[in-house]
Tab-separated table of C-alpha atoms in Angstrom:
chain	number	residue	atom	x	y	z
A	126	MET	CA	-2.104	-19.873	19.986
A	127	SER	CA	-5.097	-20.176	17.722
A	128	GLU	CA	-8.565	-18.879	18.308
A	129	THR	CA	-11.664	-19.460	16.251
A	130	ILE	CA	-13.954	-16.523	15.738
A	131	LYS	CA	-17.487	-17.024	14.459
A	132	THR	CA	-19.123	-14.194	12.537
A	133	ASP	CA	-21.709	-13.670	9.817
A	134	VAL	CA	-19.395	-11.958	7.345
A	135	LEU	CA	-15.646	-11.511	7.232
A	136	ILE	CA	-14.457	-8.485	5.286
A	137	VAL	CA	-10.931	-8.657	3.886
A	138	GLY	CA	-9.640	-5.093	3.765
A	139	ALA	CA	-10.568	-2.086	5.930
A	140	GLY	CA	-10.335	0.599	3.264
A	141	PRO	CA	-13.268	2.943	2.579
A	142	VAL	CA	-15.223	0.303	0.675
A	143	GLY	CA	-14.713	-2.378	3.347
A	144	LEU	CA	-15.755	0.118	6.013
A	145	PHE	CA	-18.927	1.144	4.195
A	146	ALA	CA	-19.803	-2.523	3.660
A	147	VAL	CA	-20.021	-2.764	7.469
A	148	PHE	CA	-22.748	-0.109	7.304
A	149	GLU	CA	-24.800	-1.743	4.566
A	150	LEU	CA	-24.502	-5.187	6.176
A	151	GLY	CA	-25.194	-3.723	9.615
A	152	LEU	CA	-28.506	-2.250	8.464
A	153	LEU	CA	-29.494	-5.808	7.584
A	154	ASP	CA	-28.452	-7.135	11.044
A	155	ILE	CA	-25.365	-8.828	9.666
A	156	LYS	CA	-22.366	-8.882	11.995
A	157	THR	CA	-18.901	-8.246	10.616
A	158	HIS	CA	-15.229	-8.672	11.387
A	159	LEU	CA	-12.550	-6.984	9.272
A	160	VAL	CA	-8.941	-7.999	8.657
A	161	ASP	CA	-6.353	-5.577	7.292
A	162	ILE	CA	-2.613	-5.874	6.825
A	163	LEU	CA	-2.010	-2.223	7.751
A	164	ASP	CA	-1.780	-1.111	11.367
A	165	LYS	CA	-4.629	1.342	10.775
A	166	VAL	CA	-8.002	1.472	9.026
A	167	GLY	CA	-8.586	3.428	5.800
A	168	GLY	CA	-6.567	1.435	3.267
A	169	GLN	CA	-5.116	3.599	0.507
A	170	CYS	CA	-6.903	6.641	1.994
A	171	ALA	CA	-4.818	6.194	5.136
A	172	GLU	CA	-1.600	4.919	3.619
A	173	LEU	CA	-1.273	6.799	0.324
A	174	TYR	CA	-3.219	10.030	0.650
A	175	PRO	CA	-4.286	10.852	4.208
A	176	GLU	CA	-3.813	14.590	3.610
A	177	LYS	CA	-4.700	14.684	-0.102
A	178	PRO	CA	-8.067	15.977	-1.294
A	179	ILE	CA	-10.844	13.800	-2.694
A	180	TYR	CA	-13.448	15.737	-4.712
A	181	ASP	CA	-15.768	13.007	-5.968
A	182	ILE	CA	-17.529	11.602	-2.930
A	183	PRO	CA	-21.230	12.303	-3.608
A	184	GLY	CA	-22.532	15.129	-1.446
A	185	ILE	CA	-19.098	15.928	-0.027
A	186	PRO	CA	-17.426	18.579	-2.208
A	187	TYR	CA	-14.040	18.141	-0.525
A	188	ILE	CA	-12.585	15.708	1.999
A	189	THR	CA	-9.138	14.255	2.697
A	190	GLY	CA	-8.372	10.544	2.823
A	191	HIS	CA	-7.995	10.833	6.565
A	192	GLY	CA	-11.246	12.794	6.858
A	193	LEU	CA	-13.193	10.229	4.848
A	194	THR	CA	-11.813	7.391	6.965
A	195	ASP	CA	-12.811	9.184	10.170
A	196	ALA	CA	-16.287	9.939	8.829
A	197	LEU	CA	-16.823	6.307	7.797
A	198	MET	CA	-15.649	5.088	11.207
A	199	GLN	CA	-18.202	7.387	12.810
A	200	GLN	CA	-20.921	6.205	10.427
A	201	ILE	CA	-20.348	2.499	11.178
A	202	LYS	CA	-19.882	2.917	14.919
A	203	PRO	CA	-23.455	1.751	15.747
A	204	PHE	CA	-22.647	-1.650	14.240
A	205	ASN	CA	-19.577	-2.169	16.392
A	206	PRO	CA	-17.448	-4.139	13.926
A	207	THR	CA	-14.327	-5.907	15.165
A	208	PHE	CA	-11.017	-5.016	13.512
A	209	HIS	CA	-8.028	-7.305	13.196
A	210	LEU	CA	-5.246	-4.984	12.078
A	211	ASN	CA	-1.661	-5.841	11.186
A	212	GLU	CA	-2.887	-9.191	9.936
A	213	MET	CA	-3.095	-10.714	6.502
A	214	VAL	CA	-5.618	-13.325	5.465
A	215	THR	CA	-3.524	-16.225	4.268
A	216	SER	CA	-5.972	-19.002	3.467
A	217	LEU	CA	-9.623	-19.417	2.653
A	218	GLU	CA	-11.430	-22.694	2.522
A	219	LYS	CA	-15.032	-23.474	1.666
A	220	THR	CA	-16.719	-25.413	4.454
A	221	GLY	CA	-20.419	-25.089	3.715
A	222	ASP	CA	-22.952	-23.908	1.218
A	223	PRO	CA	-22.147	-21.187	1.868
A	224	GLY	CA	-19.639	-21.238	4.680
A	225	PHE	CA	-15.964	-20.466	4.921
A	226	ARG	CA	-12.980	-21.010	7.167
A	227	VAL	CA	-10.445	-18.243	6.878
A	228	THR	CA	-7.057	-17.996	8.596
A	229	THR	CA	-4.652	-15.109	9.104
A	230	ASP	CA	-0.907	-14.870	9.550
A	231	GLY	CA	-1.672	-13.695	13.086
A	232	GLY	CA	-2.879	-17.199	13.953
A	233	LYS	CA	-6.604	-16.441	13.921
A	234	THR	CA	-9.273	-18.599	12.342
A	235	PHE	CA	-12.657	-17.257	11.300
A	236	GLU	CA	-15.755	-19.276	10.570
A	237	CYS	CA	-18.313	-17.301	8.633
A	238	LYS	CA	-21.225	-17.540	6.217
A	239	CYS	CA	-19.837	-15.093	3.675
A	240	VAL	CA	-16.539	-13.444	2.816
A	241	VAL	CA	-16.282	-10.013	1.231
A	242	VAL	CA	-12.972	-9.302	-0.483
A	243	ALA	CA	-12.511	-5.526	-0.366
A	244	ALA	CA	-8.772	-5.703	-0.776
A	245	GLY	CA	-8.293	-2.787	-3.190
A	246	GLY	CA	-4.967	-3.090	-4.964
A	247	GLY	CA	-3.983	-6.015	-2.768
A	248	SER	CA	-1.921	-6.071	0.405
A	249	PHE	CA	0.451	-3.299	1.281
A	250	GLN	CA	3.842	-4.948	1.573
A	251	PRO	CA	7.345	-3.546	2.049
A	252	LYS	CA	9.231	-2.500	-1.066
A	253	ARG	CA	12.150	-4.776	-1.815
A	254	PRO	CA	15.322	-2.905	-2.823
A	255	PRO	CA	16.731	-3.953	-6.206
A	256	ILE	CA	19.910	-5.525	-4.853
A	257	ASN	CA	21.105	-8.653	-6.618
A	258	GLY	CA	20.219	-11.808	-4.709
A	259	ILE	CA	18.466	-10.033	-1.820
A	260	GLU	CA	15.639	-12.617	-1.800
A	261	ALA	CA	18.063	-15.284	-0.590
A	262	TYR	CA	18.744	-13.329	2.606
A	263	GLU	CA	15.142	-12.485	3.463
A	264	GLU	CA	13.852	-14.116	6.665
A	265	LYS	CA	17.370	-14.892	7.951
A	266	SER	CA	19.313	-11.647	7.525
A	267	VAL	CA	17.199	-9.107	5.672
A	268	HIS	CA	14.154	-7.901	7.597
A	269	TYR	CA	11.457	-5.462	6.492
A	270	ALA	CA	9.927	-5.283	9.954
A	271	VAL	CA	11.101	-5.863	13.508
A	272	ARG	CA	9.056	-8.486	15.292
A	273	LYS	CA	11.363	-9.069	18.245
A	274	MET	CA	14.059	-6.557	19.126
A	275	GLU	CA	15.933	-9.206	21.108
A	276	ASN	CA	16.748	-11.009	17.855
A	277	PHE	CA	19.076	-8.121	17.034
A	278	ARG	CA	21.010	-8.024	20.303
A	279	GLY	CA	24.765	-8.140	19.793
A	280	LYS	CA	24.424	-8.010	16.000
A	281	ARG	CA	26.031	-5.721	13.445
A	282	LEU	CA	23.134	-3.939	11.776
A	283	VAL	CA	22.602	-1.861	8.667
A	284	VAL	CA	19.377	0.150	8.561
A	285	VAL	CA	18.442	1.695	5.204
A	286	GLY	CA	16.063	4.624	4.677
A	287	GLY	CA	15.332	8.179	5.757
A	288	GLY	CA	11.812	8.143	7.153
A	289	ASP	CA	10.368	7.515	10.579
A	290	SER	CA	10.574	3.716	10.339
A	291	ALA	CA	14.303	3.829	9.583
A	292	LEU	CA	14.973	6.419	12.285
A	293	ASP	CA	12.779	4.806	14.949
A	294	TRP	CA	14.380	1.407	14.485
A	295	THR	CA	17.824	2.981	14.416
A	296	LEU	CA	17.166	4.606	17.793
A	297	ASN	CA	15.502	1.518	19.274
A	298	LEU	CA	18.049	-1.018	18.089
A	299	GLN	CA	21.245	0.975	18.542
A	300	PRO	CA	21.479	0.264	22.306
A	301	LEU	CA	21.177	-3.502	21.679
A	302	ALA	CA	23.279	-3.789	18.559
A	303	LYS	CA	26.998	-4.486	18.426
A	304	SER	CA	27.215	-1.845	15.744
A	305	LEU	CA	24.720	0.057	13.636
A	306	THR	CA	25.106	1.818	10.304
A	307	LEU	CA	22.304	3.944	8.918
A	308	VAL	CA	22.356	4.339	5.139
A	309	HIS	CA	20.330	7.020	3.393
A	310	ARG	CA	20.564	8.477	-0.091
A	311	ARG	CA	20.893	12.097	1.110
A	312	ASP	CA	22.060	13.888	4.229
A	313	ASP	CA	18.560	15.079	5.007
A	314	PHE	CA	15.856	13.129	6.801
A	315	ARG	CA	12.111	13.427	6.491
A	316	GLY	CA	11.528	11.702	9.833
A	317	ALA	CA	10.453	13.514	12.999
A	318	PRO	CA	12.998	16.266	13.849
A	319	ASP	CA	13.450	14.922	17.376
A	320	SER	CA	14.448	11.490	16.015
A	321	VAL	CA	16.822	13.101	13.543
A	322	ASN	CA	18.509	15.067	16.363
A	323	LYS	CA	18.876	11.953	18.509
A	324	MET	CA	20.366	10.029	15.602
A	325	ARG	CA	22.811	12.870	14.842
A	326	ALA	CA	23.876	12.931	18.507
A	327	LEU	CA	24.618	9.187	18.417
A	328	VAL	CA	26.705	9.697	15.286
A	329	ALA	CA	28.592	12.589	16.946
A	330	ASP	CA	29.305	10.322	19.962
A	331	ASN	CA	30.620	7.573	17.651
A	332	LYS	CA	27.879	5.248	18.862
A	333	MET	CA	26.641	4.601	15.336
A	334	ASP	CA	27.642	5.291	11.780
A	335	LEU	CA	25.796	7.284	9.128
A	336	LYS	CA	26.588	6.693	5.470
A	337	ILE	CA	25.102	8.740	2.655
A	338	GLY	CA	24.569	6.572	-0.399
A	339	GLN	CA	22.929	3.283	-1.238
A	340	VAL	CA	23.476	-0.401	-0.594
A	341	THR	CA	24.498	-1.898	-3.928
A	342	ALA	CA	25.596	-5.461	-3.151
A	343	LEU	CA	25.339	-8.162	-0.502
A	344	GLU	CA	27.840	-10.853	0.484
A	345	GLY	CA	27.179	-14.021	2.409
A	346	SER	CA	26.066	-17.613	2.070
A	347	ASP	CA	23.070	-19.794	2.886
A	348	GLY	CA	20.924	-16.755	3.523
A	349	VAL	CA	23.314	-15.454	6.163
A	350	LEU	CA	24.666	-12.027	5.455
A	351	ALA	CA	28.386	-11.305	5.967
A	352	ALA	CA	28.835	-7.860	4.459
A	353	CYS	CA	27.264	-5.258	2.251
A	354	ALA	CA	28.668	-2.721	-0.186
A	355	ILE	CA	27.588	0.865	0.342
A	356	LYS	CA	28.163	3.170	-2.583
A	357	GLY	CA	28.514	6.798	-1.633
A	358	ASN	CA	27.072	9.562	-3.777
A	359	ASP	CA	30.656	10.408	-4.793
A	360	GLY	CA	31.034	6.901	-6.229
A	361	THR	CA	33.287	5.448	-3.524
A	362	VAL	CA	32.291	2.018	-2.271
A	363	HIS	CA	32.622	0.956	1.382
A	364	ARG	CA	32.375	-2.639	2.490
A	365	VAL	CA	30.629	-2.965	5.846
A	366	GLU	CA	30.524	-6.240	7.751
A	367	VAL	CA	26.990	-6.930	8.843
A	368	ASP	CA	24.767	-9.611	10.348
A	369	ALA	CA	21.412	-8.107	9.459
A	370	MET	CA	20.016	-5.466	7.153
A	371	LEU	CA	16.709	-3.640	7.627
A	372	PRO	CA	15.515	-1.732	4.533
A	373	PHE	CA	12.640	0.760	4.962
A	374	PHE	CA	11.461	2.095	1.591
A	375	GLY	CA	7.760	2.249	2.315
A	376	LEU	CA	5.032	-0.006	1.049
A	377	THR	CA	3.706	-1.152	-2.273
A	378	MET	CA	0.518	-2.999	-3.163
A	379	LYS	CA	0.820	-6.643	-4.106
A	380	LEU	CA	-2.080	-8.947	-4.828
A	381	GLY	CA	-0.863	-11.451	-2.233
A	382	PRO	CA	-2.602	-14.672	-1.196
A	383	VAL	CA	-6.015	-13.779	-2.773
A	384	ALA	CA	-4.770	-15.467	-5.940
A	385	ASN	CA	-4.613	-18.827	-4.128
A	386	TRP	CA	-8.165	-18.975	-2.809
A	387	GLY	CA	-9.688	-20.658	-5.813
A	388	ILE	CA	-11.461	-17.514	-7.001
A	389	GLU	CA	-11.620	-17.035	-10.733
A	390	MET	CA	-9.251	-14.152	-11.556
A	391	ASP	CA	-8.796	-11.929	-14.573
A	392	ASP	CA	-5.392	-10.222	-14.694
A	393	GLU	CA	-5.142	-9.837	-10.896
A	394	LEU	CA	-8.768	-8.699	-10.641
A	395	ILE	CA	-11.850	-10.647	-9.570
A	396	PRO	CA	-14.737	-10.840	-12.046
A	397	VAL	CA	-18.113	-10.385	-10.352
A	398	ASP	CA	-21.805	-10.451	-11.153
A	399	THR	CA	-22.980	-6.843	-11.229
A	400	GLY	CA	-26.313	-7.599	-9.607
A	401	THR	CA	-24.785	-9.088	-6.470
A	402	PHE	CA	-21.013	-8.532	-6.653
A	403	GLU	CA	-20.577	-12.225	-6.012
A	404	THR	CA	-17.580	-14.083	-7.451
A	405	ASN	CA	-17.681	-17.507	-9.082
A	406	ILE	CA	-17.877	-18.938	-5.550
A	407	PRO	CA	-21.331	-18.508	-3.948
A	408	GLY	CA	-21.121	-16.494	-0.725
A	409	LEU	CA	-17.786	-15.004	-1.680
A	410	PHE	CA	-18.069	-11.388	-2.795
A	411	ALA	CA	-15.579	-8.864	-4.187
A	412	ILE	CA	-16.160	-5.112	-3.996
A	413	GLY	CA	-14.089	-2.011	-4.690
A	414	ASP	CA	-10.892	-1.730	-6.706
A	415	ILE	CA	-10.171	-5.461	-6.657
A	416	ASN	CA	-13.170	-6.473	-8.775
A	417	THR	CA	-13.828	-6.134	-12.473
A	418	TYR	CA	-16.919	-6.082	-14.682
A	419	PRO	CA	-17.888	-4.344	-17.911
A	420	GLY	CA	-17.705	-0.595	-17.331
A	421	LYS	CA	-15.882	-0.877	-14.012
A	422	LEU	CA	-14.461	2.363	-12.616
A	423	LYS	CA	-12.038	2.293	-9.711
A	424	LEU	CA	-13.854	4.954	-7.732
A	425	ILE	CA	-14.699	4.938	-4.040
A	426	LEU	CA	-18.292	5.791	-4.920
A	427	SER	CA	-18.547	2.695	-7.127
A	428	GLY	CA	-17.290	0.583	-4.242
A	429	PHE	CA	-20.006	2.027	-1.990
A	430	HIS	CA	-22.698	1.064	-4.500
A	431	GLU	CA	-21.200	-2.399	-4.851
A	432	GLY	CA	-21.294	-2.861	-1.070
A	433	ALA	CA	-24.982	-1.966	-0.910
A	434	LEU	CA	-25.928	-4.544	-3.538
A	435	MET	CA	-23.614	-7.166	-2.061
A	436	ALA	CA	-25.360	-6.803	1.323
A	437	GLN	CA	-28.739	-7.691	-0.206
A	438	LYS	CA	-27.400	-11.014	-1.475
A	439	ALA	CA	-25.397	-11.691	1.691
A	440	HIS	CA	-28.639	-11.318	3.666
A	441	ARG	CA	-30.093	-14.288	1.804
A	442	TYR	CA	-27.181	-16.445	2.937
A	443	VAL	CA	-27.065	-15.226	6.520
A	444	TYR	CA	-30.853	-15.233	7.044
A	445	PRO	CA	-32.176	-17.728	4.477
A	446	ASP	CA	-35.636	-17.787	6.075
A	447	LYS	CA	-36.139	-14.041	6.425
A	448	LYS	CA	-37.768	-11.969	3.750
A	449	LEU	CA	-35.883	-8.763	3.121
A	450	VAL	CA	-38.034	-5.659	2.888
A	451	PHE	CA	-36.357	-2.692	1.323
A	452	GLN	CA	-36.321	0.335	3.624
A	453	TYR	CA	-34.945	3.864	3.747
A	454	THR	CA	-32.925	5.173	6.700
A	455	THR	CA	-34.885	8.422	6.350
A	456	SER	CA	-38.246	6.870	7.195
A	457	SER	CA	-37.707	3.442	8.738
A	458	THR	CA	-37.910	3.405	12.535
A	459	SER	CA	-36.358	-0.043	12.614
A	460	LEU	CA	-33.301	1.106	10.647
A	461	GLN	CA	-33.062	4.231	12.788
A	462	LYS	CA	-33.072	2.079	15.938
A	463	LYS	CA	-30.128	0.139	14.576
A	464	LEU	CA	-28.360	3.419	13.973
A	465	GLY	CA	-29.171	4.543	17.508
A	466	VAL	CA	-31.041	7.649	16.354
A	467	ALA	CA	-34.653	6.620	16.878
B	15	MET	CA	1.215	19.184	-29.155
B	16	PRO	CA	4.456	18.669	-27.175
B	17	LYS	CA	6.256	15.385	-27.648
B	18	ILE	CA	7.889	13.282	-24.939
B	19	THR	CA	10.343	10.464	-25.519
B	20	TYR	CA	10.485	7.665	-22.951
B	21	ILE	CA	13.604	5.525	-23.120
B	22	GLU	CA	13.104	2.320	-21.176
B	23	HIS	CA	15.931	0.501	-19.391
B	24	ASP	CA	16.147	-2.059	-22.181
B	25	GLY	CA	16.781	0.755	-24.674
B	26	SER	CA	13.350	0.767	-26.316
B	27	GLN	CA	12.146	4.258	-27.187
B	28	HIS	CA	8.630	5.631	-27.379
B	29	THR	CA	7.966	9.139	-28.656
B	30	VAL	CA	4.404	10.197	-27.926
B	31	ASP	CA	2.162	13.253	-27.989
B	32	ALA	CA	1.516	14.872	-24.631
B	33	GLU	CA	-1.482	16.994	-23.747
B	34	ILE	CA	-0.715	20.370	-22.231
B	35	GLY	CA	-1.789	20.452	-18.597
B	36	SER	CA	-1.431	16.702	-18.109
B	37	THR	CA	1.664	15.175	-16.525
B	38	VAL	CA	4.566	13.097	-17.765
B	39	MET	CA	3.161	10.217	-15.655
B	40	GLU	CA	-0.357	10.439	-17.157
B	41	THR	CA	1.113	10.631	-20.640
B	42	ALA	CA	3.098	7.457	-19.944
B	43	LEU	CA	0.014	5.564	-18.744
B	44	ARG	CA	-2.045	6.716	-21.739
B	45	ASN	CA	0.665	5.346	-23.988
B	46	ASP	CA	1.227	2.049	-22.158
B	47	ILE	CA	4.750	2.783	-20.967
B	48	ALA	CA	4.909	-0.297	-18.767
B	49	SER	CA	7.703	0.807	-16.460
B	50	ILE	CA	5.606	3.621	-14.966
B	51	VAL	CA	3.459	2.097	-12.198
B	52	ALA	CA	1.911	5.197	-10.553
B	53	GLU	CA	0.297	3.273	-7.746
B	54	CYS	CA	-1.132	6.353	-5.984
B	55	GLY	CA	-2.505	7.833	-9.195
B	56	GLY	CA	-0.489	11.027	-9.118
B	57	SER	CA	-0.710	12.118	-5.473
B	58	CYS	CA	3.069	12.239	-4.993
B	59	THR	CA	2.830	9.615	-2.264
B	60	CYS	CA	4.104	6.308	-3.649
B	61	ALA	CA	7.300	6.956	-5.633
B	62	THR	CA	6.452	4.377	-8.309
B	63	CYS	CA	6.558	6.739	-11.311
B	64	LEU	CA	10.264	7.572	-11.086
B	65	VAL	CA	12.039	8.802	-14.199
B	66	HIS	CA	15.583	9.978	-14.782
B	67	VAL	CA	15.319	13.202	-16.764
B	68	ASP	CA	17.821	13.366	-19.600
B	69	GLU	CA	20.820	15.509	-18.531
B	70	LYS	CA	20.242	18.192	-21.152
B	71	TRP	CA	16.589	18.552	-20.164
B	72	PHE	CA	17.020	18.725	-16.410
B	73	ALA	CA	17.496	22.506	-16.330
B	74	VAL	CA	14.222	22.970	-18.228
B	75	VAL	CA	12.254	20.573	-16.033
B	76	GLY	CA	13.868	21.763	-12.825
B	77	PRO	CA	14.473	20.124	-9.455
B	78	PRO	CA	11.841	18.413	-7.289
B	79	SER	CA	9.849	20.263	-4.624
B	80	SER	CA	10.658	19.395	-1.020
B	81	ASP	CA	7.561	17.134	-0.856
B	82	GLU	CA	8.708	15.283	-3.923
B	83	GLU	CA	12.296	15.101	-2.644
B	84	GLU	CA	10.962	13.351	0.460
B	85	GLN	CA	9.037	10.864	-1.661
B	86	LEU	CA	12.196	10.131	-3.642
B	87	ASP	CA	13.503	8.540	-0.428
B	88	ALA	CA	11.090	5.679	-1.121
B	89	ALA	CA	12.404	5.157	-4.655
B	90	PHE	CA	15.441	3.186	-5.740
B	91	GLU	CA	18.636	4.119	-7.573
B	92	VAL	CA	17.777	7.805	-7.368
B	93	LYS	CA	20.100	10.033	-9.396
B	94	PRO	CA	20.656	13.799	-9.318
B	95	THR	CA	18.271	14.171	-12.284
B	96	SER	CA	15.579	11.834	-10.962
B	97	ARG	CA	12.018	13.106	-10.694
B	98	LEU	CA	8.591	11.659	-10.039
B	99	SER	CA	6.858	11.901	-13.397
B	100	CYS	CA	3.485	12.728	-11.805
B	101	GLN	CA	5.026	16.007	-10.673
B	102	ILE	CA	6.239	17.115	-14.110
B	103	LYS	CA	3.525	19.114	-15.867
B	104	VAL	CA	3.345	19.099	-19.640
B	105	THR	CA	3.937	22.602	-21.070
B	106	GLU	CA	5.139	23.937	-24.413
B	107	ALA	CA	8.549	24.397	-22.786
B	108	ILE	CA	9.109	20.661	-22.427
B	109	ASP	CA	8.345	19.835	-26.085
B	110	GLY	CA	10.957	17.215	-27.006
B	111	LEU	CA	11.580	16.090	-23.408
B	112	ILE	CA	13.545	12.867	-22.981
B	113	VAL	CA	13.157	10.779	-19.839
B	114	HIS	CA	14.693	7.423	-18.950
B	115	THR	CA	12.505	4.950	-17.063
B	116	PRO	CA	13.967	2.524	-14.506
B	117	ALA	CA	13.791	-1.256	-14.613
B	118	TYR	CA	12.099	-1.451	-11.223
B	119	GLN	CA	9.685	0.822	-9.389
B	120	GLY	CA	9.533	-1.158	-6.165
B	121	ARG	CA	7.141	-3.869	-7.278
């Protein structure tokens, strides 16, 4: 199931800087698609601090991460970008001068003139618990996400964590599973109260088990789990026979596949030219927290500036025969038409 | 200026000056304590600046807030004296504080 999507520019990362790049490119008639590994737009603003204040967006004395994301979505609406969420860009290949073919883990292929890497601190990926040898069981028996519930039918499951992901999957998988044990470090859950009540009712009916403590060891062979050791807060260790374990400890940022795209890197960051924010590969740009240059500051406002300059250079690649005339949104009727306000 | 001692999991110790009003996390970053990641920059949303407060200092530092306690759910090998270092403010009262940093912050 592969589809090829043609676009002018593909933006990798739908955080604030990726979103604002849509605006700057849109003003220059450049069409964009965005890919993001999260299931929502906003990047760190959405994942790490949706309700936390930001005080240094020019002209906006105070806004939350969620508020800024919403405002940017409203600002770029006239340009109608297409979002591909829950997908990670896995490979990037140069096909022209410039021209790129980019594929995602969702089976999509993009063909585009330019690529803008606005990947911030990298991809948000599940935290791996520090249990000896856990890597060997990943894919087969240890799962950080549920792709198909059916895969867990009739299995003995251990779910680890105390948030909504752990509780939701506990409630969804319990009816299918042969047995289910939820493990959490304390007898208090931050998940939605309704989910907590439902889980407690299942425990009271002996339909599932709740253990307070942490998983400290795994047993099995060839990537197939047989049992895990759960250490209670009182120090006692229980051995639980298990076919699959699902740990939910939230997400962490990892650089991910960007490192394999042939871009020159400097300590997990991408050096760029500060006039164009282009990398060592023509037509491939890097803006926001993922780039580096003398004096770089990891501020959202810097990423906005970088996007504006990037768009000027991208225009030369997308419309090589058109002369770009600099215009202000305040006075240009043509820009205002694009924004739907003229 | 208050002093803080960070004892890393391999036993190495770093005693550094801490600015009043900053946090134990910021002080760690300023002094290149590698085991403090602080991915979210001090917003109490990522649980990658975990420290285990030395037993004899825990009463001075105090327990986590309920927000912080919830974030601790996303940390590993949490102990009764564990705190997120971005939530511990530097004051005169913590002069001499000892914290132990974990081997792994989730990445």
